[in-house]
mmCIF file of C-alpha atoms in Angstrom:
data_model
loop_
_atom_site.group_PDB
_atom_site.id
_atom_site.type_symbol
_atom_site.label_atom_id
_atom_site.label_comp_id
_atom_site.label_asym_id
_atom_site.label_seq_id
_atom_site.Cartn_x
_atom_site.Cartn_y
_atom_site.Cartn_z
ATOM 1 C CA UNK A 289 29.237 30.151 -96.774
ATOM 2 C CA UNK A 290 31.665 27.269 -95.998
ATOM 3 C CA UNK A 291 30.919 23.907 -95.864
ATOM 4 C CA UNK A 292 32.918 22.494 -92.753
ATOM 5 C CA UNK A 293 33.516 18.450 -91.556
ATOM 6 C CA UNK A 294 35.841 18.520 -88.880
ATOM 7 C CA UNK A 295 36.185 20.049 -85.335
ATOM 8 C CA UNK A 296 39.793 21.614 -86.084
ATOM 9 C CA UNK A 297 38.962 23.450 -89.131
ATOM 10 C CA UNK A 298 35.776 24.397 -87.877
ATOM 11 C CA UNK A 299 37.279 26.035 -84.199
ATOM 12 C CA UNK A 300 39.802 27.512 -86.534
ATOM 13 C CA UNK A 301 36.733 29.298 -88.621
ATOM 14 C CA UNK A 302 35.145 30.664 -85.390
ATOM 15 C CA UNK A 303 38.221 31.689 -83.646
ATOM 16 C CA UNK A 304 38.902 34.778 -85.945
ATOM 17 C CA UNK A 305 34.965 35.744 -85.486
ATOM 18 C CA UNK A 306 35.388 35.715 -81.446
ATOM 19 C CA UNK A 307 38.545 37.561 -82.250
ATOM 20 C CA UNK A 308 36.805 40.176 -83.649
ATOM 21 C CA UNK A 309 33.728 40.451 -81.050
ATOM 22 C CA UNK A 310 31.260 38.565 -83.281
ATOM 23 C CA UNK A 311 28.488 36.760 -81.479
ATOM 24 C CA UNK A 312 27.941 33.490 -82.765
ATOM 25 C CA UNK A 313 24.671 31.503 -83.015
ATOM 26 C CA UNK A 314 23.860 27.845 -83.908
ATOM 27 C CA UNK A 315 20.840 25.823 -85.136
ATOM 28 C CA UNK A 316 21.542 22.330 -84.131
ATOM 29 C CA UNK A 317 19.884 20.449 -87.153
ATOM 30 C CA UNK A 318 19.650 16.541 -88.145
ATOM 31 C CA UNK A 319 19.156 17.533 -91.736
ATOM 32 C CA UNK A 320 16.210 16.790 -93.731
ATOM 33 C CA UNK A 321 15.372 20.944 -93.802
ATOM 34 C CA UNK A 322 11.915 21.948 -93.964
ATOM 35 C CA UNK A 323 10.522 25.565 -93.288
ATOM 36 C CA UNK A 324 10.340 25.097 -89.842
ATOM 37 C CA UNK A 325 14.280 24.694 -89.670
ATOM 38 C CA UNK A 326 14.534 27.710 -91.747
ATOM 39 C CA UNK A 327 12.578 29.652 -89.425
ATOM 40 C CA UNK A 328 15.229 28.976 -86.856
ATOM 41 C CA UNK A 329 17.685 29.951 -89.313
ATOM 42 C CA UNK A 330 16.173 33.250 -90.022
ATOM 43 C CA UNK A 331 15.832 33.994 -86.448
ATOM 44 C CA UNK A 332 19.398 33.057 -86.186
ATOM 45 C CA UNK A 333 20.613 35.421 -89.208
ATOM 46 C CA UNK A 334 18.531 38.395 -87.989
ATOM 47 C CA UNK A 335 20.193 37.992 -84.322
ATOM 48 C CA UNK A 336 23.496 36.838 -84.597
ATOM 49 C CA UNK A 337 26.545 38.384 -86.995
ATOM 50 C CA UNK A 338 27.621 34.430 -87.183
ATOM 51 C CA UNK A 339 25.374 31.797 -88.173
ATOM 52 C CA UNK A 340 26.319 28.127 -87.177
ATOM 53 C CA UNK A 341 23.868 25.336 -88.398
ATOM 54 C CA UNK A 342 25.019 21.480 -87.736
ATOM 55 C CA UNK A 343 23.718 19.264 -89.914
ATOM 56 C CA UNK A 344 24.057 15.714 -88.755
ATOM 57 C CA UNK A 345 21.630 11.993 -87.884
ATOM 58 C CA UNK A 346 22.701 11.624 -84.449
ATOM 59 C CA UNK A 347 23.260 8.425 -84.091
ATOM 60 C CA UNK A 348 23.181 7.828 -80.170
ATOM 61 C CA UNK A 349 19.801 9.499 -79.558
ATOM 62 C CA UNK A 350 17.757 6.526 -81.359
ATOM 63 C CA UNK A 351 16.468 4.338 -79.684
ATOM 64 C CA UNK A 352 15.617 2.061 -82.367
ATOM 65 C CA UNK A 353 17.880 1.218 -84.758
ATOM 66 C CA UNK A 354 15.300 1.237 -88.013
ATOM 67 C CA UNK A 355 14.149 5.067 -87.234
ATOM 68 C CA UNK A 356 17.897 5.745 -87.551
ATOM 69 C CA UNK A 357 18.355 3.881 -90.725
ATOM 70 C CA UNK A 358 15.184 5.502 -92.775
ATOM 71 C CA UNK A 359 15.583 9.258 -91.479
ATOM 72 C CA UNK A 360 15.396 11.183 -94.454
ATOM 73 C CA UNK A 361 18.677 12.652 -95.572
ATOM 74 C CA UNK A 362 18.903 15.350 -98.142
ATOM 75 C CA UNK A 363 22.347 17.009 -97.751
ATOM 76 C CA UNK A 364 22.404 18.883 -101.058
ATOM 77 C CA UNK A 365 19.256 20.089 -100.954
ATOM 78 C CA UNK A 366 19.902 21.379 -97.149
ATOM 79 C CA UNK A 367 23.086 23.608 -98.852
ATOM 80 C CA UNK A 368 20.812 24.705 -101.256
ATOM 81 C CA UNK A 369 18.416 26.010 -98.677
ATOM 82 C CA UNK A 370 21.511 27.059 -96.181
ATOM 83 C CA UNK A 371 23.299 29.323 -98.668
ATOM 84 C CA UNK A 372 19.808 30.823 -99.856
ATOM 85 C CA UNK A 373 19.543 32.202 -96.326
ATOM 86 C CA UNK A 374 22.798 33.309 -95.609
ATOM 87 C CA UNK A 375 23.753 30.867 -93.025
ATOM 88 C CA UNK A 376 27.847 31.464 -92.684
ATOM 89 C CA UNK A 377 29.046 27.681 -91.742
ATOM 90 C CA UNK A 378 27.393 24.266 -92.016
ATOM 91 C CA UNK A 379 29.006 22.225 -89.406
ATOM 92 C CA UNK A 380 28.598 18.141 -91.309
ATOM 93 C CA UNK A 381 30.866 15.669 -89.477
ATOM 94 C CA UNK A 382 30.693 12.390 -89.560
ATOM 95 C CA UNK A 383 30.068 9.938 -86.846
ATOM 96 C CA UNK A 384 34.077 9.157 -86.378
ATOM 97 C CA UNK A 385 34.637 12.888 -86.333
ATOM 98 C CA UNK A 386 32.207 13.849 -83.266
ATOM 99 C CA UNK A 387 32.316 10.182 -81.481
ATOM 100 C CA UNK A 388 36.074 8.949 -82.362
ATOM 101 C CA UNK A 389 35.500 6.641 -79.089
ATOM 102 C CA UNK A 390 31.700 5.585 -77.767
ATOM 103 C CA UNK A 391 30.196 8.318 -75.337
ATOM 104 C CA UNK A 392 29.568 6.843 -72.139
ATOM 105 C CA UNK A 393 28.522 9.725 -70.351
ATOM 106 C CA UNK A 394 25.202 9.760 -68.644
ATOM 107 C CA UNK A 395 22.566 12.955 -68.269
ATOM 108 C CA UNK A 396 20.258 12.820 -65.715
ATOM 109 C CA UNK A 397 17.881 15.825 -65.741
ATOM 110 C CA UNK A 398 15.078 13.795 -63.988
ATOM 111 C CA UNK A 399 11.829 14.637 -63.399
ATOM 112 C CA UNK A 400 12.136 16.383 -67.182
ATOM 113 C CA UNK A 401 13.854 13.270 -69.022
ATOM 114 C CA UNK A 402 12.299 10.429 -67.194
ATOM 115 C CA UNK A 403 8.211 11.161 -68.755
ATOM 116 C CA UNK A 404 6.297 10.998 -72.099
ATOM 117 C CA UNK A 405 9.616 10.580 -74.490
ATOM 118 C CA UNK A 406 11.593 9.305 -71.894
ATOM 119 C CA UNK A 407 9.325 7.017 -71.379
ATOM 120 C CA UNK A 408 9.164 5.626 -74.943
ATOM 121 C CA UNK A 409 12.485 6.342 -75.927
ATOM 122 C CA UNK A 410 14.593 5.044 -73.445
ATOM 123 C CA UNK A 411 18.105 6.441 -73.891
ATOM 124 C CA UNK A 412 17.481 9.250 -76.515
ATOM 125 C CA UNK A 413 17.443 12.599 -74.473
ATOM 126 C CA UNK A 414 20.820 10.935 -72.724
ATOM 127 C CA UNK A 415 22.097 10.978 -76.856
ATOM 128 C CA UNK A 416 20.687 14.273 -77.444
ATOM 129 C CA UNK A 417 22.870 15.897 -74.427
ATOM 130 C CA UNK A 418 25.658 13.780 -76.064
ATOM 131 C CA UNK A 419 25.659 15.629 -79.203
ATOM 132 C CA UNK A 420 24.085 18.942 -78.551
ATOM 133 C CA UNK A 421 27.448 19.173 -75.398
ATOM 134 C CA UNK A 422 29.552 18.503 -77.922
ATOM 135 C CA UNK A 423 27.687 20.727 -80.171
ATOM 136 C CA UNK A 424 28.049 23.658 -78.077
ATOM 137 C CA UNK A 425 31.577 22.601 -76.611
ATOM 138 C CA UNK A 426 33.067 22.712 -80.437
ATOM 139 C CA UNK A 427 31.434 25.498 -81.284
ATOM 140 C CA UNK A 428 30.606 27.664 -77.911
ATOM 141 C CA UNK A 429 27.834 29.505 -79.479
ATOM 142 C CA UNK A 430 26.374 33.098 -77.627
ATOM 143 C CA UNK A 431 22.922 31.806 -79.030
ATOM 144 C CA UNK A 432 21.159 28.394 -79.532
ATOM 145 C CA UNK A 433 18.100 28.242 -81.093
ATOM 146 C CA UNK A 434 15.679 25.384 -80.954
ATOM 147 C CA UNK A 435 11.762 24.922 -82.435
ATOM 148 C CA UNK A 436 9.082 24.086 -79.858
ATOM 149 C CA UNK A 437 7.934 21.562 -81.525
ATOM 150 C CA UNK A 438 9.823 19.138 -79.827
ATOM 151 C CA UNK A 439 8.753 20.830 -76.612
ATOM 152 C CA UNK A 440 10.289 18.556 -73.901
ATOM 153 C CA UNK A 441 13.778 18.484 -75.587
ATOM 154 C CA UNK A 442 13.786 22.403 -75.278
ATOM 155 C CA UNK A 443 12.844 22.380 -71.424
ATOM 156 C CA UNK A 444 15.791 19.369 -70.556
ATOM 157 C CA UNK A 445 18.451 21.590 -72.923
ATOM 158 C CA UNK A 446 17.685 24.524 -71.095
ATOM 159 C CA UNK A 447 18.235 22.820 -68.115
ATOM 160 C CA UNK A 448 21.709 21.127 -69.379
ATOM 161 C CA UNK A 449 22.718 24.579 -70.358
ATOM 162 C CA UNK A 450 21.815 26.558 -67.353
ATOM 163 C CA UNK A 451 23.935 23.748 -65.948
ATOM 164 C CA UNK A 452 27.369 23.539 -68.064
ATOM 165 C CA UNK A 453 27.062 26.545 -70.711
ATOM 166 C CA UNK A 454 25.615 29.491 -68.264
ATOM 167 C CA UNK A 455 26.526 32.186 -70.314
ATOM 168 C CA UNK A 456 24.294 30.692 -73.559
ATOM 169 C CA UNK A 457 21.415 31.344 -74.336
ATOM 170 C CA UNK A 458 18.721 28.862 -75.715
ATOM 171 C CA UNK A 459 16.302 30.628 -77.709
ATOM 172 C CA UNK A 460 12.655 28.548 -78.363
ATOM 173 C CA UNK A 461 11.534 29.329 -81.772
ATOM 174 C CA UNK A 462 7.137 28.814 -82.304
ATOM 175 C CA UNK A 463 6.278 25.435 -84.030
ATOM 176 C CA UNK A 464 5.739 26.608 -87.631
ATOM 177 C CA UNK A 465 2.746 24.367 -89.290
ATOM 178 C CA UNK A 466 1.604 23.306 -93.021
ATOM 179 C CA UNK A 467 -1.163 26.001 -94.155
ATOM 180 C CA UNK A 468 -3.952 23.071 -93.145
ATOM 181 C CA UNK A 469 -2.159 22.847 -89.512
ATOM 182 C CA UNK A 470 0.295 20.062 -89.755
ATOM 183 C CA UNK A 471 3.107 20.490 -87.763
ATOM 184 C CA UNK A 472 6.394 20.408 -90.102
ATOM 185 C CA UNK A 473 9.114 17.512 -89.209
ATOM 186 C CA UNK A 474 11.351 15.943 -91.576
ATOM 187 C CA UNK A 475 9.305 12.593 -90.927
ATOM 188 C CA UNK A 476 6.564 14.197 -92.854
ATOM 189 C CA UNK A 477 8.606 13.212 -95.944
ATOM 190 C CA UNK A 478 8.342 9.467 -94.970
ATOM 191 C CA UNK A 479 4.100 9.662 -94.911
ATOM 192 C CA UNK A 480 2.076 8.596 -98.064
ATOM 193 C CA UNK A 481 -0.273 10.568 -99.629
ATOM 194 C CA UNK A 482 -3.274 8.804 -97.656
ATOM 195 C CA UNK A 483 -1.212 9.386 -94.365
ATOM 196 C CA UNK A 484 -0.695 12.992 -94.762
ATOM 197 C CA UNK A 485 -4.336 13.523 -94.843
ATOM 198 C CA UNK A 486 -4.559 11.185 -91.952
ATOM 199 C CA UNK A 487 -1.868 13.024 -90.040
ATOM 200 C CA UNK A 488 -3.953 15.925 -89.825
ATOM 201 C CA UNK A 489 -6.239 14.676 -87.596
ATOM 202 C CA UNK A 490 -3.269 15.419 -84.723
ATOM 203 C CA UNK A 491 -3.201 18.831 -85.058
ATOM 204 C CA UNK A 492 -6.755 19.244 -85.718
ATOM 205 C CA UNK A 493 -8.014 17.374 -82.290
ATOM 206 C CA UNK A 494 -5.237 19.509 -80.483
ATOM 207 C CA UNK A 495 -6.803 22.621 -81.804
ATOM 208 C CA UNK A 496 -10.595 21.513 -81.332
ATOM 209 C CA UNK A 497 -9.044 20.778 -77.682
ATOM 210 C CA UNK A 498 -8.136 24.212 -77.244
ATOM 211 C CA UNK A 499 -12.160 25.389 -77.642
ATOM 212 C CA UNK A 500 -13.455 22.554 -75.781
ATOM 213 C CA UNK A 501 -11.009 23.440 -72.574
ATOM 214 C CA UNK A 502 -12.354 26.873 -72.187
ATOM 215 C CA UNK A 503 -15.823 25.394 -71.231
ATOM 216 C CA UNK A 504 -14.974 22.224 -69.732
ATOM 217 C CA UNK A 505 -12.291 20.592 -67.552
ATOM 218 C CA UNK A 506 -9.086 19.144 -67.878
ATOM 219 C CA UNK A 507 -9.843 15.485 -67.436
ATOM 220 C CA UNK A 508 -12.669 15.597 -70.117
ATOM 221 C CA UNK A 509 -10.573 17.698 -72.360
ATOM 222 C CA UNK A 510 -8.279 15.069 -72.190
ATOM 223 C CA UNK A 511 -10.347 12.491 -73.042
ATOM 224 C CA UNK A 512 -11.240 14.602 -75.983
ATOM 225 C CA UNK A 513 -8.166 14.286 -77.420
ATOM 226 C CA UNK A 514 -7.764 10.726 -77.007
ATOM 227 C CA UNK A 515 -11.261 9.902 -78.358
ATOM 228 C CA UNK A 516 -10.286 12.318 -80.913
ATOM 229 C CA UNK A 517 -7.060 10.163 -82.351
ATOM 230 C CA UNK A 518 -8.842 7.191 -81.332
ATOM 231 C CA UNK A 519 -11.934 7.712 -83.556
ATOM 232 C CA UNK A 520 -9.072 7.345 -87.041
ATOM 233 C CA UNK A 521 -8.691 4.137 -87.077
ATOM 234 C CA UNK A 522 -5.476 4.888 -89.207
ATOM 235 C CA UNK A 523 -3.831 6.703 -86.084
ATOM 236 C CA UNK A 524 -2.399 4.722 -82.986
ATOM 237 C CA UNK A 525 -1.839 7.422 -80.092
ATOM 238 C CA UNK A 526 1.575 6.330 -78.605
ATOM 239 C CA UNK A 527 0.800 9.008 -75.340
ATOM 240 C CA UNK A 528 -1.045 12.806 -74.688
ATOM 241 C CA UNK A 529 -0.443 14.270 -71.401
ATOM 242 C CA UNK A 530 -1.272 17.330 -70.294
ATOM 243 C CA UNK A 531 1.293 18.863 -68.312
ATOM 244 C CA UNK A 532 3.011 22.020 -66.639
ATOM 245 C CA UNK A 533 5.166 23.799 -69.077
ATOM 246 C CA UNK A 534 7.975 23.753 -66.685
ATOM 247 C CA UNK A 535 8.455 21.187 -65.016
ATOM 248 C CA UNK A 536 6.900 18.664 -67.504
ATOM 249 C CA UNK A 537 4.572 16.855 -64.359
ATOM 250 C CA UNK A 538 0.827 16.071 -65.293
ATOM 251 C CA UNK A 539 -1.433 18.554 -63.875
ATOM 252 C CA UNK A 540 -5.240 17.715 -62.972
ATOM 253 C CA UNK A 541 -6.432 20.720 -62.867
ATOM 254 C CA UNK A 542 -6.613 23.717 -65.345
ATOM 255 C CA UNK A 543 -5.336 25.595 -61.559
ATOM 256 C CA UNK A 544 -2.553 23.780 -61.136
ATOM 257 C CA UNK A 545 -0.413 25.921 -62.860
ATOM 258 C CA UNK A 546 -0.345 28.974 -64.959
ATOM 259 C CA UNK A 547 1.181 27.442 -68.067
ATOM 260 C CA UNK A 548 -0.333 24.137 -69.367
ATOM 261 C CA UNK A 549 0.547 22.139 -72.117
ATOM 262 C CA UNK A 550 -0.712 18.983 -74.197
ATOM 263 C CA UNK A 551 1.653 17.175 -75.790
ATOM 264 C CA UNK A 552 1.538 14.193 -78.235
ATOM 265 C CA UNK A 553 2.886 11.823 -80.373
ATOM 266 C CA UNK A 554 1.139 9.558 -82.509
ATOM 267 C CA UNK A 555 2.138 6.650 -84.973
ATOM 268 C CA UNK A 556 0.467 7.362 -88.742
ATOM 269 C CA UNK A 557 1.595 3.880 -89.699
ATOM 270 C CA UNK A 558 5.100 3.400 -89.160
ATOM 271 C CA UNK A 559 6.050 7.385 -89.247
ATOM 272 C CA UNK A 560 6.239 8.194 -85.340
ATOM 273 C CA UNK A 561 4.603 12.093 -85.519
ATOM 274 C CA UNK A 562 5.156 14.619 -82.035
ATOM 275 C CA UNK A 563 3.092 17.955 -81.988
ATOM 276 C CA UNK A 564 1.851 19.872 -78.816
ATOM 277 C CA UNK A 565 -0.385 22.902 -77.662
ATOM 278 C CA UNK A 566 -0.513 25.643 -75.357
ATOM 279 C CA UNK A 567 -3.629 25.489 -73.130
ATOM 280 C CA UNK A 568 -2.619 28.318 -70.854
ATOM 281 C CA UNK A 569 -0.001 30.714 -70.677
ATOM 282 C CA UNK A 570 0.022 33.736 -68.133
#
């Protein structure tokens, strides 16, 4: 494995793998590894005979300036993890190396980027086409594979790559969760002991949701899940829509579309938590 910073030695690196017909996949990473990154990895390493993972804090896709400056970074212990599974480069710039001059352009993938995160985050799906274009440009990958988790960033880089990189192919990767149900994100590191418990309550409401849809309608299930959060007083529910898994609109109606989806994001203190569930999938 070889541990690369720049953009010449790294298209160097790949150029003698497309040489010699190997497909190349990436896992576009801001650090902070946690199993759920490595199950991208894996995925990555069982599909692809070259294994790209970036590891860098994008700086232009936060919105607020102290998320940026406490987001956990734990380089060596990301090699550590990296080599164990094989990965064949880690891609680290630095922030002169990938923006040498500011990025002014501007994404617009509206109706996708304009709800729920785009609402709250003004400005930080517009940095995360920054760096995953340039992510893909430097690299030019066969494969790109991204966790669910963050469920609306997968459905606006699909639609940025059906757009400008047609012959890649995203691959979604299932949210992989704490035995009790937590969903893993490097911001878990930042809760306290007394806020990990609390944190639970997301994941649990979302899967008591799941029950209390099959009997009951959407707007009350809904409503469950906002009485749920609201009922821990430690817990401040930032949004929860339910919405089509396409196109990202609210839906009213478990028949408004054949793919439904809650998703969430909650403040446990000052740790800003996402996590989302599949209420229908045909």
């Amino acid at each position: 494995m070889k541990v690369i910073n720049t953009i010449k030695d790294l298209s160097s690196e790949l150029e003698s793998f497309r040489k010699a017909n190997k497909s190349i996949g990436l896992v576009p990473t801001m650090g902070a590894l946690h199993a759920g990154h490595e199950s991208l990895v894996k995925k990555c390493v069982e599909e692809c005979d070259i294994t790209v993972v970036s590891v860098f804090v994008n700086p232009t896709q936060f919105n607020n300036v102290a998320d940026l400056q406490t987001y956990p970074r734990t380089f060596e212990a990301d090699v550590e993890l990296l080599t164990k599974n094989n990965v064949s480069i880690i891609f680290a710039p630095t922030v002169e190396e990938l923006y040498p001059e500011k990025d002014t352009r501007r994404f617009n993938y509206s109706p996708l980027d304009t709800v729920m995160e785009g609402q709250f985050r003004p400005g930080h799906f517009n940095g995360v086409c920054q760096v995953v274009s340039k992510l893909f440009d430097f690299v030019k990958p066969d494969f790109a594979f991204f966790g669910e988790k963050d469920f609306q960033q997968l459905a606006i880089i699909r639609k940025m790559a059906s757009e400008l990189f047609p012959s890649l192919t995203i691959v979604g990767c299932p949210i992989v969760r704490e035995a009790d149900g937590l969903a893993l994100s490097s911001r878990n590191m930042r809760l306290s002991d007394q806020g990990r418990k609390e944190a639970l309550t997301i994941s649990k409401t979302l899967f008591a949701s799941v029950e209390y849809a099959v009997k009951n309608n959407l707007l009350d299930t809904y409503k469950f899940v906002v009485d749920g959060i609201a009922a821990n007083n430690n817990l401040e529910l930032e949004y929860f829509e339910i919405v089509d898994g396409l196109t990202l609109q609210k839906v009213k109606s478990w028949e408004d579309s054949n793919y439904i989806v809650g998703c969430i994001t909650v403040y446990c203190g000052d740790v800003r938590l996402i996590d989302n569930i599949t209420y229908k999938k045909n």
